[in-house]
Every structure is written in C-alpha cells, then in structure tokens.
Short mmCIF file of C-alpha atoms (C1' of nucleotides) in Angstrom, two decimals:
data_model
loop_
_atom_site.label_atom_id
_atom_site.label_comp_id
_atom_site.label_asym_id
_atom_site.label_seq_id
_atom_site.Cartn_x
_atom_site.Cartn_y
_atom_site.Cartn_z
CA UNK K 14 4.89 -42.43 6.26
CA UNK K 15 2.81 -40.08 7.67
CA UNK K 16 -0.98 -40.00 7.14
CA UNK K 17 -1.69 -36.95 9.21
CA UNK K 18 -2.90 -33.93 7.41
CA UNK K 19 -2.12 -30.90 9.10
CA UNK K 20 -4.31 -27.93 8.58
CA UNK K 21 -2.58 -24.76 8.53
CA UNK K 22 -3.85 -22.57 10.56
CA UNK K 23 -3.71 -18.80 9.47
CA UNK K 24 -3.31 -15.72 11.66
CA UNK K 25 -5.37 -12.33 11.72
CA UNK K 26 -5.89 -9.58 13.31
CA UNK K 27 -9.68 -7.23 12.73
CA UNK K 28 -10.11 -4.04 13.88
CA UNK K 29 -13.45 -2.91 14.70
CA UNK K 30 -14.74 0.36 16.84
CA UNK K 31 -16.29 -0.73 20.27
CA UNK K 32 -18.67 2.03 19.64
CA UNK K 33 -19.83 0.30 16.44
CA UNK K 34 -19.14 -3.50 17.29
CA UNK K 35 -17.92 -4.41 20.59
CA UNK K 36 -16.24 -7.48 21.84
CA UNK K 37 -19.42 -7.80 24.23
CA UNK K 38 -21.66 -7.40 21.86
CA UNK K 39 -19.99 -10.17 19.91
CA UNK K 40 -19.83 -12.25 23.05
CA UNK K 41 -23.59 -11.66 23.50
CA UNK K 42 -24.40 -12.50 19.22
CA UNK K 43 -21.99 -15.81 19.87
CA UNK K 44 -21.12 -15.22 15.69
CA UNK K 45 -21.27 -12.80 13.64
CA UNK K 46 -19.97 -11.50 9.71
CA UNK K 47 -17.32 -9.54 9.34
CA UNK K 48 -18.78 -6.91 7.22
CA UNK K 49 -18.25 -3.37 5.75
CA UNK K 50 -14.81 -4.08 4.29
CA UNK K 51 -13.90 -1.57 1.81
CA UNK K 52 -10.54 -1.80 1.08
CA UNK K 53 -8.89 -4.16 -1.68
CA UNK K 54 -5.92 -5.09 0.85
CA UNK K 55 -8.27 -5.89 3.63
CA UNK K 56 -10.78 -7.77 1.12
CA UNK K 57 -7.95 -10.14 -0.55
CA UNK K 58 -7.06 -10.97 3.75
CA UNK K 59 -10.97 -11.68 4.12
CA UNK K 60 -11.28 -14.06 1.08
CA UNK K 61 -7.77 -15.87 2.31
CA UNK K 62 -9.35 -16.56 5.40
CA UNK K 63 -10.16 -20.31 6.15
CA UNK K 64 -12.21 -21.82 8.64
CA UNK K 65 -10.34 -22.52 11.96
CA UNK K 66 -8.03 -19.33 11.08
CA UNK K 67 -7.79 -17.31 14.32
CA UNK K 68 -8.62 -13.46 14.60
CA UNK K 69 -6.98 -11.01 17.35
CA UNK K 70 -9.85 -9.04 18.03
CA UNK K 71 -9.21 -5.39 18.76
CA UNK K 72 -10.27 -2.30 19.59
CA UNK K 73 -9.57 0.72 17.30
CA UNK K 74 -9.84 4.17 18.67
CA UNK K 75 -11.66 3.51 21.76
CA UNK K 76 -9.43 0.87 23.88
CA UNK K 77 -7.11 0.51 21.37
CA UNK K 78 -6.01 -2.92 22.29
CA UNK K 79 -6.62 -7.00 21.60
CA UNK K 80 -9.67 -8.15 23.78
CA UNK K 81 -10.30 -11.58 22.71
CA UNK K 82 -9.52 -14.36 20.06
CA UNK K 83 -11.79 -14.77 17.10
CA UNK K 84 -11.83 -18.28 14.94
CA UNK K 85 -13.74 -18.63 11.16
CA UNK K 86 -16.67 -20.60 10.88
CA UNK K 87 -17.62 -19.64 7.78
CA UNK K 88 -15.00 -18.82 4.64
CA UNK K 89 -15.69 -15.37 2.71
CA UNK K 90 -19.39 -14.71 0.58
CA UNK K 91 -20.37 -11.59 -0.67
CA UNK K 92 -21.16 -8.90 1.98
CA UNK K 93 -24.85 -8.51 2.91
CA UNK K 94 -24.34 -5.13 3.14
CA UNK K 95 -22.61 -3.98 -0.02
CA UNK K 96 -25.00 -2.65 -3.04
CA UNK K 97 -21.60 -3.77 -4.60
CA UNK K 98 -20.39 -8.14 -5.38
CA UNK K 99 -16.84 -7.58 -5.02
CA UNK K 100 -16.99 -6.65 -1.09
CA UNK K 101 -16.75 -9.58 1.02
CA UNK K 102 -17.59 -11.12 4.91
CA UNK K 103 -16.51 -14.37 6.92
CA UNK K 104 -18.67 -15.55 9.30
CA UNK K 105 -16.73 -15.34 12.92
CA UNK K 106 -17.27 -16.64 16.17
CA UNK K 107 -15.64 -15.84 19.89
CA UNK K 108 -13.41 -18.19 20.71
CA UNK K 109 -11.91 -16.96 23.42
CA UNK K 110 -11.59 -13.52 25.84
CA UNK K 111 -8.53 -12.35 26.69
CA UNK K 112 -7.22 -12.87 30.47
CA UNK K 113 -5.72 -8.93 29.97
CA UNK K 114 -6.22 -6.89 27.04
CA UNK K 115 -3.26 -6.00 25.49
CA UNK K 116 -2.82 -2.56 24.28
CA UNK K 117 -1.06 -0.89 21.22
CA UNK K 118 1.21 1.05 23.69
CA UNK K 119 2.48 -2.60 24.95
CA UNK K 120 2.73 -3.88 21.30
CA UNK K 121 4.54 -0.73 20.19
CA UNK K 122 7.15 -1.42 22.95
CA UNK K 123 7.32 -4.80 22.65
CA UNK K 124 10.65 -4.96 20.22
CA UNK K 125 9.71 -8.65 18.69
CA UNK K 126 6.53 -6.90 17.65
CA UNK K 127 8.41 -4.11 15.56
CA UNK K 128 7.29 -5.13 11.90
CA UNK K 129 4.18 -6.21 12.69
CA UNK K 130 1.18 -5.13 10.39
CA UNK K 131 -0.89 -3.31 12.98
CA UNK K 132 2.32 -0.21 13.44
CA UNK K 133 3.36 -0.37 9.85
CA UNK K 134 -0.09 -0.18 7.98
CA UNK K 135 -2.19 1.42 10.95
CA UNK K 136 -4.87 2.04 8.19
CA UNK K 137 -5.46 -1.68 7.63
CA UNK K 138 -8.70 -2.74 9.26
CA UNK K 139 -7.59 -6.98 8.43
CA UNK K 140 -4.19 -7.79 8.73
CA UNK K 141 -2.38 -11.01 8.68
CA UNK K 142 -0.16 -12.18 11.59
CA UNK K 143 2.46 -14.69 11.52
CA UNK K 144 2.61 -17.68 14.20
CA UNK K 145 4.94 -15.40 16.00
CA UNK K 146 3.32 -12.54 16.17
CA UNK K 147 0.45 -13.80 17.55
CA UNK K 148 1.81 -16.20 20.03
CA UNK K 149 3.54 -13.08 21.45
CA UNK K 150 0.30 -10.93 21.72
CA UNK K 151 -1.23 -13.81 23.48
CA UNK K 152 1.53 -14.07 26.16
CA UNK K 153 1.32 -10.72 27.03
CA UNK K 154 -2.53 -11.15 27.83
CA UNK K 155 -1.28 -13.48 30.36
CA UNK K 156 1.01 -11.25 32.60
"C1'" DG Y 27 -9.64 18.46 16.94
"C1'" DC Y 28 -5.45 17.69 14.51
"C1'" DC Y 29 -2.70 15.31 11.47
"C1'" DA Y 30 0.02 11.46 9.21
"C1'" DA Y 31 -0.50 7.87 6.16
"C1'" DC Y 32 -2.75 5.94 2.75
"C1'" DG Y 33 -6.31 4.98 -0.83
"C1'" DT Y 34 -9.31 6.73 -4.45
"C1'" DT Y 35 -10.84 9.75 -8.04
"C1'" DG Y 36 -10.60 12.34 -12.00
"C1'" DG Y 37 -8.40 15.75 -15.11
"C1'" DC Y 38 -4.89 15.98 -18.33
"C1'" DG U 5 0.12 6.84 -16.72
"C1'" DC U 6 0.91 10.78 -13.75
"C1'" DC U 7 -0.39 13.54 -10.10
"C1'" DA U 8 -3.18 16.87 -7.47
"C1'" DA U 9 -7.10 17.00 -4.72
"C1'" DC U 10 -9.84 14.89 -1.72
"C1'" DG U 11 -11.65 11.34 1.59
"C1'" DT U 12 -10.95 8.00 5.33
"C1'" DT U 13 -8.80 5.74 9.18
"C1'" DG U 14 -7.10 5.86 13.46
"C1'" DG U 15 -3.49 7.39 16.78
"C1'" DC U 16 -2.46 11.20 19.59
#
DNA sequence: GCCAACGTTGGC
DNA sequence: GCCAACGTTGGC
C-alpha cells in the first residue's frame, strides 16, 4: 500500500505585455497577482489554479515568446482591481528564468506543439497546458 | 496600421 | 434565442 499522496501538479501558460508587466519587473517584485482578467474562459483557468501549479510566462506582442516559469503561491481571491466580485487573481511568484526564450515562431513549428492552446485560442490571455506541452516548451529553452 | 478571431451587447 | 454591430486581443 502506498501512503504517498501525490499532488497533481497543473500546467499554465499567462500572457502579459512586457510593456505593461515584464518578466523583470516580476523578477524585481519576487510575487505578484495576476490581475485584470476579464474573460470568463481565462477566469474559470485562474480559479482552477492551485498552489505549486506552474505558469509559462510569456510575452504577448512585444517578444512574443516564454521567458521564465511561474509557480502559485496563493489560490484565486477576488481581484483588487475589479469594481466587479466575479473577476479573480492568484498570487504568483518567479520560479525560474528561462536559459533561452522560446518564441511563438519556434512553437508554431514545433509539430508536437500543433493543438496547443496558445495557436488555437490566440485570444486567451490563461491557458492550460498539458504535462506534454510544457515539458516540450521547456526543452526547447535549453538548445 | 491592418485584420482575423473571438467575446459581448443589445435590439428584435 | 438569434444575430448584427461593435470592442478587444494579439499576430503580422
């Protein structure tokens, strides 16, 4: 019999504009919430989200790649931010930068990587990853 | 700056 | 409940 319990450990990937929230930035604040979510799809990922999930942390628009590995400290409250309950942050901190970034171009052309979330709901600003996915994205940092 | 892909809003 | 109009995101 096994006594271990196993958490499982979920997989993400936020978006955020360098110009508004940078990687650095995040470096420098050591954690941070993950606010101005306004989209249902992205909200429901947020308030899934359990502490020791991991985040890809990318770039969107400027760079436009993964820079660094996110993990949840903190699972989802009400956003800070919102004049409205039903929006919702996770507290996040950096757990680790990225040897190489890894850019959409290299995702796009990376054929395991052909259903992921990022290509078919570009829109998304959380997405979920599987295992796979992920795993994948973070070997290609390492070339 | 343009546009595709969605999501939201509001008239009916 | 449908759908047209509009707004937003984000790649190019």
């Amino acid at each position: 019999m096994n006594l271990f319990i196993f958490a499982t450990v979920n997989h993400w990937l936020i978006k955020s504009e360098p110009f508004k929230y940078s990687w650095s930035q995040f470096e420098k604040d050591q954690s941070t919430f993950w606010d101005g979510v306004r989209n249902y799809q992205a909200r429901n990922n947020l308030r899934e989200m359990k502490i020791g999930d991991l985040c890809l942390f990318y770039h969107s628009n400027e760079g436009k790649e993964v820079v660094g590995v996110a993990e949840v400290i903190k699972e989802h409250y009400p956003d800070p931010t919102a004049d409205d309950e039903q929006w919702l942050v996770v507290d996040v901190k950096p757990k680790m930068k990225l040897r190489n970034t890894v850019t959409l171009a290299q995702i796009k052309s990376d054929s395991r990587l052909s259903n992921i979330g990022l290509i078919r709901q570009g829109r998304l600003s959380v997405i979920k990853l599987s295992k796979e996915e992920f795993n994948i994205i973070l070997s290609l940092s390492e070339n």
